């Protein structure tokens, strides 16, 4: 926070739609740090892992020596919000990953990559998310994962009409299958920033 009162929020900028997240976070009053190197983790009060391609993010984070420091930061309570590929990165268990694909973990869930198949590659729908208030969230899914199972340490925040879970929370970690950063609905980012502000205090 550096005395300015504005939280310093990192956006993992290896790959994916990190610019969209940065714009939403700035709009909410955060100072944004693009994170590409381990040293940058020392500057931040929270981190967003964007949508993109989780297998590429996984490889790049290991190549750049970020994966282990990120795991340590998550274990020590850094607030982290992952959307889509970012949710996959935060999941403890992954189905349909590419050969050798790893995750950072932290969320006690099993996610299924590309769960909607080619027919329903991308779609939009309104979802009730009680923690964000009565107004439904317009959710955009792009080659999205689904949360196949939620372990005892994590909590489902939202599900599709058929019951499949698409948003989860566990302490300072938050993950959504969909992309609030592209819709103009800032409530998920605001909810996340509350975690960041509470921890940074
Ligand atoms: N299918 C992508 C993956 O496996 C996720 C897509 C997205 O982030 N929009 O990482």
PDB file of N, CA and C in Angstrom, residues 71-161:
ATOM      1  N   UNK A  71       3.654 -20.315  -5.649  1.00  0.00           N
ATOM      2  CA  UNK A  71       3.084 -21.310  -4.721  1.00  0.00           C
ATOM      3  C   UNK A  71       3.333 -20.884  -3.275  1.00  0.00           C
ATOM      4  N   UNK A  72       4.550 -20.398  -3.008  1.00  0.00           N
ATOM      5  CA  UNK A  72       4.875 -19.947  -1.641  1.00  0.00           C
ATOM      6  C   UNK A  72       3.979 -18.773  -1.240  1.00  0.00           C
ATOM      7  N   UNK A  73       3.784 -17.833  -2.179  1.00  0.00           N
ATOM      8  CA  UNK A  73       2.959 -16.654  -1.878  1.00  0.00           C
ATOM      9  C   UNK A  73       1.519 -17.065  -1.582  1.00  0.00           C
ATOM     10  N   UNK A  74       1.000 -18.010  -2.372  1.00  0.00           N
ATOM     11  CA  UNK A  74      -0.365 -18.497  -2.153  1.00  0.00           C
ATOM     12  C   UNK A  74      -0.452 -19.164  -0.777  1.00  0.00           C
ATOM     13  N   UNK A  75       0.559 -19.985  -0.470  1.00  0.00           N
ATOM     14  CA  UNK A  75       0.546 -20.693   0.821  1.00  0.00           C
ATOM     15  C   UNK A  75       0.635 -19.720   1.989  1.00  0.00           C
ATOM     16  N   UNK A  76       1.282 -18.577   1.776  1.00  0.00           N
ATOM     17  CA  UNK A  76       1.397 -17.627   2.897  1.00  0.00           C
ATOM     18  C   UNK A  76       0.233 -16.646   2.943  1.00  0.00           C
ATOM     19  N   UNK A  77      -0.795 -16.875   2.114  1.00  0.00           N
ATOM     20  CA  UNK A  77      -2.041 -16.127   2.274  1.00  0.00           C
ATOM     21  C   UNK A  77      -2.247 -14.973   1.321  1.00  0.00           C
ATOM     22  N   UNK A  78      -1.403 -14.852   0.287  1.00  0.00           N
ATOM     23  CA  UNK A  78      -1.625 -13.773  -0.690  1.00  0.00           C
ATOM     24  C   UNK A  78      -3.008 -13.934  -1.315  1.00  0.00           C
ATOM     25  N   UNK A  79      -3.840 -12.875  -1.336  1.00  0.00           N
ATOM     26  CA  UNK A  79      -5.115 -12.981  -2.037  1.00  0.00           C
ATOM     27  C   UNK A  79      -4.878 -13.130  -3.543  1.00  0.00           C
ATOM     28  N   UNK A  80      -5.493 -14.136  -4.133  1.00  0.00           N
ATOM     29  CA  UNK A  80      -5.334 -14.370  -5.569  1.00  0.00           C
ATOM     30  C   UNK A  80      -6.695 -14.663  -6.175  1.00  0.00           C
ATOM     31  N   UNK A  81      -6.974 -14.001  -7.299  1.00  0.00           N
ATOM     32  CA  UNK A  81      -8.216 -14.231  -8.038  1.00  0.00           C
ATOM     33  C   UNK A  81      -7.853 -14.748  -9.428  1.00  0.00           C
ATOM     34  N   UNK A  82      -8.367 -15.911  -9.797  1.00  0.00           N
ATOM     35  CA  UNK A  82      -8.105 -16.491 -11.112  1.00  0.00           C
ATOM     36  C   UNK A  82      -9.373 -16.592 -11.934  1.00  0.00           C
ATOM     37  N   UNK A  83      -9.314 -16.107 -13.181  1.00  0.00           N
ATOM     38  CA  UNK A  83     -10.465 -16.262 -14.078  1.00  0.00           C
ATOM     39  C   UNK A  83     -10.099 -17.255 -15.178  1.00  0.00           C
ATOM     40  N   UNK A  84     -10.962 -18.237 -15.380  1.00  0.00           N
ATOM     41  CA  UNK A  84     -10.863 -19.183 -16.493  1.00  0.00           C
ATOM     42  C   UNK A  84      -9.519 -19.914 -16.449  1.00  0.00           C
ATOM     43  N   UNK A  85      -8.570 -19.623 -17.324  1.00  0.00           N
ATOM     44  CA  UNK A  85      -7.255 -20.263 -17.215  1.00  0.00           C
ATOM     45  C   UNK A  85      -6.652 -20.016 -15.830  1.00  0.00           C
ATOM     46  N   UNK A  86      -6.939 -18.845 -15.267  1.00  0.00           N
ATOM     47  CA  UNK A  86      -6.442 -18.512 -13.920  1.00  0.00           C
ATOM     48  C   UNK A  86      -7.040 -19.414 -12.858  1.00  0.00           C
ATOM     49  N   UNK A  87      -8.325 -19.761 -13.018  1.00  0.00           N
ATOM     50  CA  UNK A  87      -8.953 -20.728 -12.105  1.00  0.00           C
ATOM     51  C   UNK A  87      -8.247 -22.084 -12.209  1.00  0.00           C
ATOM     52  N   UNK A  88      -7.927 -22.481 -13.441  1.00  0.00           N
ATOM     53  CA  UNK A  88      -7.223 -23.762 -13.624  1.00  0.00           C
ATOM     54  C   UNK A  88      -5.882 -23.722 -12.888  1.00  0.00           C
ATOM     55  N   UNK A  89      -5.178 -22.599 -13.005  1.00  0.00           N
ATOM     56  CA  UNK A  89      -3.873 -22.467 -12.334  1.00  0.00           C
ATOM     57  C   UNK A  89      -3.997 -22.598 -10.815  1.00  0.00           C
ATOM     58  N   UNK A  90      -5.146 -22.166 -10.273  1.00  0.00           N
ATOM     59  CA  UNK A  90      -5.324 -22.198  -8.815  1.00  0.00           C
ATOM     60  C   UNK A  90      -5.864 -23.528  -8.298  1.00  0.00           C
ATOM     61  N   UNK A  91      -6.309 -24.388  -9.204  1.00  0.00           N
ATOM     62  CA  UNK A  91      -6.940 -25.632  -8.769  1.00  0.00           C
ATOM     63  C   UNK A  91      -5.901 -26.643  -8.287  1.00  0.00           C
ATOM     64  N   UNK A  92      -6.234 -27.361  -7.221  1.00  0.00           N
ATOM     65  CA  UNK A  92      -5.330 -28.423  -6.742  1.00  0.00           C
ATOM     66  C   UNK A  92      -5.291 -29.607  -7.699  1.00  0.00           C
ATOM     67  N   UNK A  93      -6.410 -29.849  -8.405  1.00  0.00           N
ATOM     68  CA  UNK A  93      -6.491 -31.025  -9.270  1.00  0.00           C
ATOM     69  C   UNK A  93      -7.083 -30.623 -10.627  1.00  0.00           C
ATOM     70  N   UNK A  94      -6.545 -31.206 -11.696  1.00  0.00           N
ATOM     71  CA  UNK A  94      -6.959 -30.820 -13.043  1.00  0.00           C
ATOM     72  C   UNK A  94      -7.270 -32.067 -13.870  1.00  0.00           C
ATOM     73  N   UNK A  95      -8.355 -32.001 -14.628  1.00  0.00           N
ATOM     74  CA  UNK A  95      -8.715 -33.054 -15.576  1.00  0.00           C
ATOM     75  C   UNK A  95      -8.583 -32.486 -16.987  1.00  0.00           C
ATOM     76  N   UNK A  96      -8.166 -33.316 -17.928  1.00  0.00           N
ATOM     77  CA  UNK A  96      -8.017 -32.904 -19.330  1.00  0.00           C
ATOM     78  C   UNK A  96      -6.915 -31.875 -19.537  1.00  0.00           C
ATOM     79  N   UNK A  97      -5.937 -31.848 -18.642  1.00  0.00           N
ATOM     80  CA  UNK A  97      -4.761 -31.016 -18.900  1.00  0.00           C
ATOM     81  C   UNK A  97      -3.936 -31.634 -20.018  1.00  0.00           C
ATOM     82  N   UNK A  98      -3.013 -30.840 -20.602  1.00  0.00           N
ATOM     83  CA  UNK A  98      -2.116 -31.458 -21.574  1.00  0.00           C
ATOM     84  C   UNK A  98      -1.101 -32.305 -20.797  1.00  0.00           C
ATOM     85  N   UNK A  99      -0.387 -33.173 -21.515  1.00  0.00           N
ATOM     86  CA  UNK A  99       0.575 -34.054 -20.847  1.00  0.00           C
ATOM     87  C   UNK A  99       1.572 -33.229 -20.036  1.00  0.00           C
ATOM     88  N   UNK A 100       1.697 -33.561 -18.774  1.00  0.00           N
ATOM     89  CA  UNK A 100       2.668 -32.877 -17.923  1.00  0.00           C
ATOM     90  C   UNK A 100       2.202 -31.551 -17.363  1.00  0.00           C
ATOM     91  N   UNK A 101       0.974 -31.148 -17.671  1.00  0.00           N
ATOM     92  CA  UNK A 101       0.514 -29.836 -17.184  1.00  0.00           C
ATOM     93  C   UNK A 101       0.403 -29.812 -15.671  1.00  0.00           C
ATOM     94  N   UNK A 102       0.924 -28.758 -15.069  1.00  0.00           N
ATOM     95  CA  UNK A 102       0.873 -28.594 -13.614  1.00  0.00           C
ATOM     96  C   UNK A 102       0.080 -27.344 -13.269  1.00  0.00           C
ATOM     97  N   UNK A 103      -0.367 -27.288 -12.032  1.00  0.00           N
ATOM     98  CA  UNK A 103      -1.027 -26.067 -11.562  1.00  0.00           C
ATOM     99  C   UNK A 103      -0.273 -25.550 -10.341  1.00  0.00           C
ATOM    100  N   UNK A 104      -0.580 -24.309  -9.972  1.00  0.00           N
ATOM    101  CA  UNK A 104       0.001 -23.766  -8.742  1.00  0.00           C
ATOM    102  C   UNK A 104      -0.716 -24.366  -7.547  1.00  0.00           C
ATOM    103  N   UNK A 105      -2.038 -24.529  -7.689  1.00  0.00           N
ATOM    104  CA  UNK A 105      -2.847 -25.085  -6.616  1.00  0.00           C
ATOM    105  C   UNK A 105      -3.182 -24.050  -5.561  1.00  0.00           C
ATOM    106  N   UNK A 106      -3.917 -24.507  -4.554  1.00  0.00           N
ATOM    107  CA  UNK A 106      -4.374 -23.623  -3.481  1.00  0.00           C
ATOM    108  C   UNK A 106      -5.857 -23.830  -3.226  1.00  0.00           C
ATOM    109  N   UNK A 107      -6.626 -23.952  -4.324  1.00  0.00           N
ATOM    110  CA  UNK A 107      -8.068 -24.200  -4.205  1.00  0.00           C
ATOM    111  C   UNK A 107      -8.310 -25.708  -4.167  1.00  0.00           C
ATOM    112  N   UNK A 108      -9.031 -26.133  -3.152  1.00  0.00           N
ATOM    113  CA  UNK A 108      -9.322 -27.556  -2.966  1.00  0.00           C
ATOM    114  C   UNK A 108     -10.472 -27.964  -3.903  1.00  0.00           C
ATOM    115  N   UNK A 109     -10.166 -27.933  -5.209  1.00  0.00           N
ATOM    116  CA  UNK A 109     -11.178 -28.291  -6.211  1.00  0.00           C
ATOM    117  C   UNK A 109     -10.515 -29.099  -7.322  1.00  0.00           C
ATOM    118  N   UNK A 110     -11.376 -29.789  -8.074  1.00  0.00           N
ATOM    119  CA  UNK A 110     -10.924 -30.438  -9.301  1.00  0.00           C
ATOM    120  C   UNK A 110     -11.600 -29.723 -10.465  1.00  0.00           C
ATOM    121  N   UNK A 111     -10.815 -29.206 -11.392  1.00  0.00           N
ATOM    122  CA  UNK A 111     -11.399 -28.522 -12.551  1.00  0.00           C
ATOM    123  C   UNK A 111     -11.200 -29.371 -13.802  1.00  0.00           C
ATOM    124  N   UNK A 112     -12.173 -29.248 -14.686  1.00  0.00           N
ATOM    125  CA  UNK A 112     -12.090 -29.935 -15.970  1.00  0.00           C
ATOM    126  C   UNK A 112     -11.866 -28.876 -17.041  1.00  0.00           C
ATOM    127  N   UNK A 113     -10.729 -28.966 -17.699  1.00  0.00           N
ATOM    128  CA  UNK A 113     -10.385 -28.003 -18.755  1.00  0.00           C
ATOM    129  C   UNK A 113     -11.291 -28.180 -19.969  1.00  0.00           C
ATOM    130  N   UNK A 114     -11.591 -27.074 -20.642  1.00  0.00           N
ATOM    131  CA  UNK A 114     -12.369 -27.092 -21.901  1.00  0.00           C
ATOM    132  C   UNK A 114     -13.624 -27.957 -21.750  1.00  0.00           C
ATOM    133  N   UNK A 115     -14.360 -27.719 -20.668  1.00  0.00           N
ATOM    134  CA  UNK A 115     -15.422 -28.645 -20.276  1.00  0.00           C
ATOM    135  C   UNK A 115     -16.657 -28.579 -21.165  1.00  0.00           C
ATOM    136  N   UNK A 116     -16.778 -27.536 -21.966  1.00  0.00           N
ATOM    137  CA  UNK A 116     -18.011 -27.385 -22.737  1.00  0.00           C
ATOM    138  C   UNK A 116     -17.894 -27.900 -24.170  1.00  0.00           C
ATOM    139  N   UNK A 117     -16.706 -28.381 -24.554  1.00  0.00           N
ATOM    140  CA  UNK A 117     -16.551 -28.988 -25.865  1.00  0.00           C
ATOM    141  C   UNK A 117     -16.664 -27.971 -26.986  1.00  0.00           C
ATOM    142  N   UNK A 118     -16.536 -28.428 -28.209  1.00  0.00           N
ATOM    143  CA  UNK A 118     -16.488 -27.497 -29.336  1.00  0.00           C
ATOM    144  C   UNK A 118     -17.860 -26.931 -29.687  1.00  0.00           C
ATOM    145  N   UNK A 119     -18.928 -27.687 -29.434  1.00  0.00           N
ATOM    146  CA  UNK A 119     -20.283 -27.211 -29.748  1.00  0.00           C
ATOM    147  C   UNK A 119     -20.586 -25.905 -29.018  1.00  0.00           C
ATOM    148  N   UNK A 120     -20.225 -25.907 -27.754  1.00  0.00           N
ATOM    149  CA  UNK A 120     -20.597 -24.789 -26.892  1.00  0.00           C
ATOM    150  C   UNK A 120     -19.318 -24.116 -26.390  1.00  0.00           C
ATOM    151  N   UNK A 121     -18.426 -23.890 -27.341  1.00  0.00           N
ATOM    152  CA  UNK A 121     -17.126 -23.322 -27.036  1.00  0.00           C
ATOM    153  C   UNK A 121     -17.234 -22.084 -26.164  1.00  0.00           C
ATOM    154  N   UNK A 122     -18.096 -21.165 -26.592  1.00  0.00           N
ATOM    155  CA  UNK A 122     -18.250 -19.907 -25.881  1.00  0.00           C
ATOM    156  C   UNK A 122     -19.726 -19.582 -25.768  1.00  0.00           C
ATOM    157  N   UNK A 123     -20.134 -19.081 -24.628  1.00  0.00           N
ATOM    158  CA  UNK A 123     -21.527 -18.694 -24.444  1.00  0.00           C
ATOM    159  C   UNK A 123     -21.631 -17.710 -23.294  1.00  0.00           C
ATOM    160  N   UNK A 124     -22.804 -17.075 -23.208  1.00  0.00           N
ATOM    161  CA  UNK A 124     -23.029 -16.095 -22.143  1.00  0.00           C
ATOM    162  C   UNK A 124     -24.334 -16.448 -21.442  1.00  0.00           C
ATOM    163  N   UNK A 125     -24.375 -16.214 -20.147  1.00  0.00           N
ATOM    164  CA  UNK A 125     -25.602 -16.478 -19.398  1.00  0.00           C
ATOM    165  C   UNK A 125     -25.607 -15.653 -18.111  1.00  0.00           C
ATOM    166  N   UNK A 126     -26.789 -15.468 -17.544  1.00  0.00           N
ATOM    167  CA  UNK A 126     -26.885 -14.745 -16.274  1.00  0.00           C
ATOM    168  C   UNK A 126     -26.878 -15.740 -15.120  1.00  0.00           C
ATOM    169  N   UNK A 127     -26.126 -15.424 -14.085  1.00  0.00           N
ATOM    170  CA  UNK A 127     -25.967 -16.343 -12.952  1.00  0.00           C
ATOM    171  C   UNK A 127     -26.213 -15.583 -11.650  1.00  0.00           C
ATOM    172  N   UNK A 128     -26.925 -16.233 -10.746  1.00  0.00           N
ATOM    173  CA  UNK A 128     -27.097 -15.660  -9.395  1.00  0.00           C
ATOM    174  C   UNK A 128     -25.842 -15.931  -8.578  1.00  0.00           C
ATOM    175  N   UNK A 129     -25.298 -14.871  -7.989  1.00  0.00           N
ATOM    176  CA  UNK A 129     -24.132 -15.031  -7.119  1.00  0.00           C
ATOM    177  C   UNK A 129     -24.430 -14.268  -5.835  1.00  0.00           C
ATOM    178  N   UNK A 130     -25.027 -14.975  -4.862  1.00  0.00           N
ATOM    179  CA  UNK A 130     -25.553 -14.302  -3.674  1.00  0.00           C
ATOM    180  C   UNK A 130     -24.551 -13.383  -2.976  1.00  0.00           C
ATOM    181  N   UNK A 131     -23.267 -13.745  -2.918  1.00  0.00           N
ATOM    182  CA  UNK A 131     -22.314 -12.881  -2.196  1.00  0.00           C
ATOM    183  C   UNK A 131     -22.129 -11.528  -2.878  1.00  0.00           C
ATOM    184  N   UNK A 132     -22.540 -11.430  -4.142  1.00  0.00           N
ATOM    185  CA  UNK A 132     -22.374 -10.155  -4.861  1.00  0.00           C
ATOM    186  C   UNK A 132     -23.652  -9.332  -4.891  1.00  0.00           C
ATOM    187  N   UNK A 133     -24.706  -9.832  -4.269  1.00  0.00           N
ATOM    188  CA  UNK A 133     -25.959  -9.077  -4.239  1.00  0.00           C
ATOM    189  C   UNK A 133     -27.032  -9.726  -5.102  1.00  0.00           C
ATOM    190  N   UNK A 134     -28.205  -9.085  -5.123  1.00  0.00           N
ATOM    191  CA  UNK A 134     -29.378  -9.689  -5.756  1.00  0.00           C
ATOM    192  C   UNK A 134     -29.300  -9.691  -7.287  1.00  0.00           C
ATOM    193  N   UNK A 135     -28.657  -8.693  -7.844  1.00  0.00           N
ATOM    194  CA  UNK A 135     -28.579  -8.573  -9.309  1.00  0.00           C
ATOM    195  C   UNK A 135     -27.719  -9.697  -9.884  1.00  0.00           C
ATOM    196  N   UNK A 136     -28.266 -10.501 -10.847  1.00  0.00           N
ATOM    197  CA  UNK A 136     -27.446 -11.585 -11.404  1.00  0.00           C
ATOM    198  C   UNK A 136     -26.207 -11.051 -12.131  1.00  0.00           C
ATOM    199  N   UNK A 137     -25.202 -11.896 -12.257  1.00  0.00           N
ATOM    200  CA  UNK A 137     -23.982 -11.547 -12.988  1.00  0.00           C
ATOM    201  C   UNK A 137     -24.115 -12.071 -14.416  1.00  0.00           C
ATOM    202  N   UNK A 138     -23.849 -11.210 -15.392  1.00  0.00           N
ATOM    203  CA  UNK A 138     -23.806 -11.660 -16.781  1.00  0.00           C
ATOM    204  C   UNK A 138     -22.429 -12.289 -17.011  1.00  0.00           C
ATOM    205  N   UNK A 139     -22.419 -13.600 -17.230  1.00  0.00           N
ATOM    206  CA  UNK A 139     -21.149 -14.333 -17.257  1.00  0.00           C
ATOM    207  C   UNK A 139     -20.808 -14.763 -18.682  1.00  0.00           C
ATOM    208  N   UNK A 140     -19.564 -14.491 -19.080  1.00  0.00           N
ATOM    209  CA  UNK A 140     -19.067 -14.852 -20.409  1.00  0.00           C
ATOM    210  C   UNK A 140     -18.100 -16.020 -20.252  1.00  0.00           C
ATOM    211  N   UNK A 141     -18.415 -17.117 -20.945  1.00  0.00           N
ATOM    212  CA  UNK A 141     -17.583 -18.330 -20.883  1.00  0.00           C
ATOM    213  C   UNK A 141     -16.862 -18.496 -22.218  1.00  0.00           C
ATOM    214  N   UNK A 142     -15.542 -18.643 -22.183  1.00  0.00           N
ATOM    215  CA  UNK A 142     -14.754 -18.806 -23.413  1.00  0.00           C
ATOM    216  C   UNK A 142     -13.845 -20.030 -23.233  1.00  0.00           C
ATOM    217  N   UNK A 143     -14.179 -21.110 -23.916  1.00  0.00           N
ATOM    218  CA  UNK A 143     -13.439 -22.381 -23.742  1.00  0.00           C
ATOM    219  C   UNK A 143     -13.166 -22.622 -22.255  1.00  0.00           C
ATOM    220  N   UNK A 144     -14.242 -22.560 -21.513  1.00  0.00           N
ATOM    221  CA  UNK A 144     -14.122 -22.453 -20.054  1.00  0.00           C
ATOM    222  C   UNK A 144     -13.982 -23.814 -19.370  1.00  0.00           C
ATOM    223  N   UNK A 145     -13.340 -23.807 -18.220  1.00  0.00           N
ATOM    224  CA  UNK A 145     -13.335 -24.993 -17.374  1.00  0.00           C
ATOM    225  C   UNK A 145     -14.583 -25.019 -16.490  1.00  0.00           C
ATOM    226  N   UNK A 146     -14.879 -26.188 -15.953  1.00  0.00           N
ATOM    227  CA  UNK A 146     -15.935 -26.314 -14.967  1.00  0.00           C
ATOM    228  C   UNK A 146     -15.292 -26.855 -13.688  1.00  0.00           C
ATOM    229  N   UNK A 147     -15.887 -26.565 -12.558  1.00  0.00           N
ATOM    230  CA  UNK A 147     -15.386 -27.157 -11.313  1.00  0.00           C
ATOM    231  C   UNK A 147     -16.137 -28.469 -11.117  1.00  0.00           C
ATOM    232  N   UNK A 148     -15.446 -29.576 -11.339  1.00  0.00           N
ATOM    233  CA  UNK A 148     -16.073 -30.895 -11.276  1.00  0.00           C
ATOM    234  C   UNK A 148     -16.375 -31.317  -9.854  1.00  0.00           C
ATOM    235  N   UNK A 149     -15.472 -30.994  -8.930  1.00  0.00           N
ATOM    236  CA  UNK A 149     -15.767 -31.311  -7.534  1.00  0.00           C
ATOM    237  C   UNK A 149     -15.103 -30.298  -6.615  1.00  0.00           C
ATOM    238  N   UNK A 150     -15.831 -29.989  -5.555  1.00  0.00           N
ATOM    239  CA  UNK A 150     -15.378 -29.001  -4.570  1.00  0.00           C
ATOM    240  C   UNK A 150     -15.040 -29.751  -3.292  1.00  0.00           C
ATOM    241  N   UNK A 151     -13.779 -29.683  -2.873  1.00  0.00           N
ATOM    242  CA  UNK A 151     -13.348 -30.359  -1.658  1.00  0.00           C
ATOM    243  C   UNK A 151     -13.833 -29.630  -0.413  1.00  0.00           C
ATOM    244  N   UNK A 152     -13.605 -30.225   0.753  1.00  0.00           N
ATOM    245  CA  UNK A 152     -14.149 -29.664   1.995  1.00  0.00           C
ATOM    246  C   UNK A 152     -13.591 -28.296   2.377  1.00  0.00           C
ATOM    247  N   UNK A 153     -12.432 -27.913   1.828  1.00  0.00           N
ATOM    248  CA  UNK A 153     -11.848 -26.622   2.216  1.00  0.00           C
ATOM    249  C   UNK A 153     -12.321 -25.458   1.354  1.00  0.00           C
ATOM    250  N   UNK A 154     -12.989 -25.757   0.241  1.00  0.00           N
ATOM    251  CA  UNK A 154     -13.434 -24.701  -0.674  1.00  0.00           C
ATOM    252  C   UNK A 154     -14.954 -24.590  -0.638  1.00  0.00           C
ATOM    253  N   UNK A 155     -15.466 -23.445  -1.095  1.00  0.00           N
ATOM    254  CA  UNK A 155     -16.903 -23.196  -1.098  1.00  0.00           C
ATOM    255  C   UNK A 155     -17.333 -22.784  -2.502  1.00  0.00           C
ATOM    256  N   UNK A 156     -18.416 -23.373  -2.977  1.00  0.00           N
ATOM    257  CA  UNK A 156     -18.971 -22.946  -4.270  1.00  0.00           C
ATOM    258  C   UNK A 156     -19.714 -21.633  -4.078  1.00  0.00           C
ATOM    259  N   UNK A 157     -19.457 -20.663  -4.952  1.00  0.00           N
ATOM    260  CA  UNK A 157     -20.167 -19.378  -4.882  1.00  0.00           C
ATOM    261  C   UNK A 157     -21.273 -19.288  -5.914  1.00  0.00           C
ATOM    262  N   UNK A 158     -21.172 -20.088  -6.969  1.00  0.00           N
ATOM    263  CA  UNK A 158     -22.165 -19.994  -8.041  1.00  0.00           C
ATOM    264  C   UNK A 158     -22.137 -21.249  -8.888  1.00  0.00           C
ATOM    265  N   UNK A 159     -23.315 -21.547  -9.455  1.00  0.00           N
ATOM    266  CA  UNK A 159     -23.423 -22.716 -10.332  1.00  0.00           C
ATOM    267  C   UNK A 159     -24.335 -22.386 -11.502  1.00  0.00           C
ATOM    268  N   UNK A 160     -24.189 -23.129 -12.587  1.00  0.00           N
ATOM    269  CA  UNK A 160     -25.124 -23.036 -13.707  1.00  0.00           C
ATOM    270  C   UNK A 160     -26.444 -23.684 -13.294  1.00  0.00           C
ATOM    271  N   UNK A 161     -27.469 -23.523 -14.147  1.00  0.00           N
ATOM    272  CA  UNK A 161     -28.782 -24.085 -13.800  1.00  0.00           C
ATOM    273  C   UNK A 161     -28.730 -25.593 -13.589  1.00  0.00           C
TER     274      UNK A 161
END
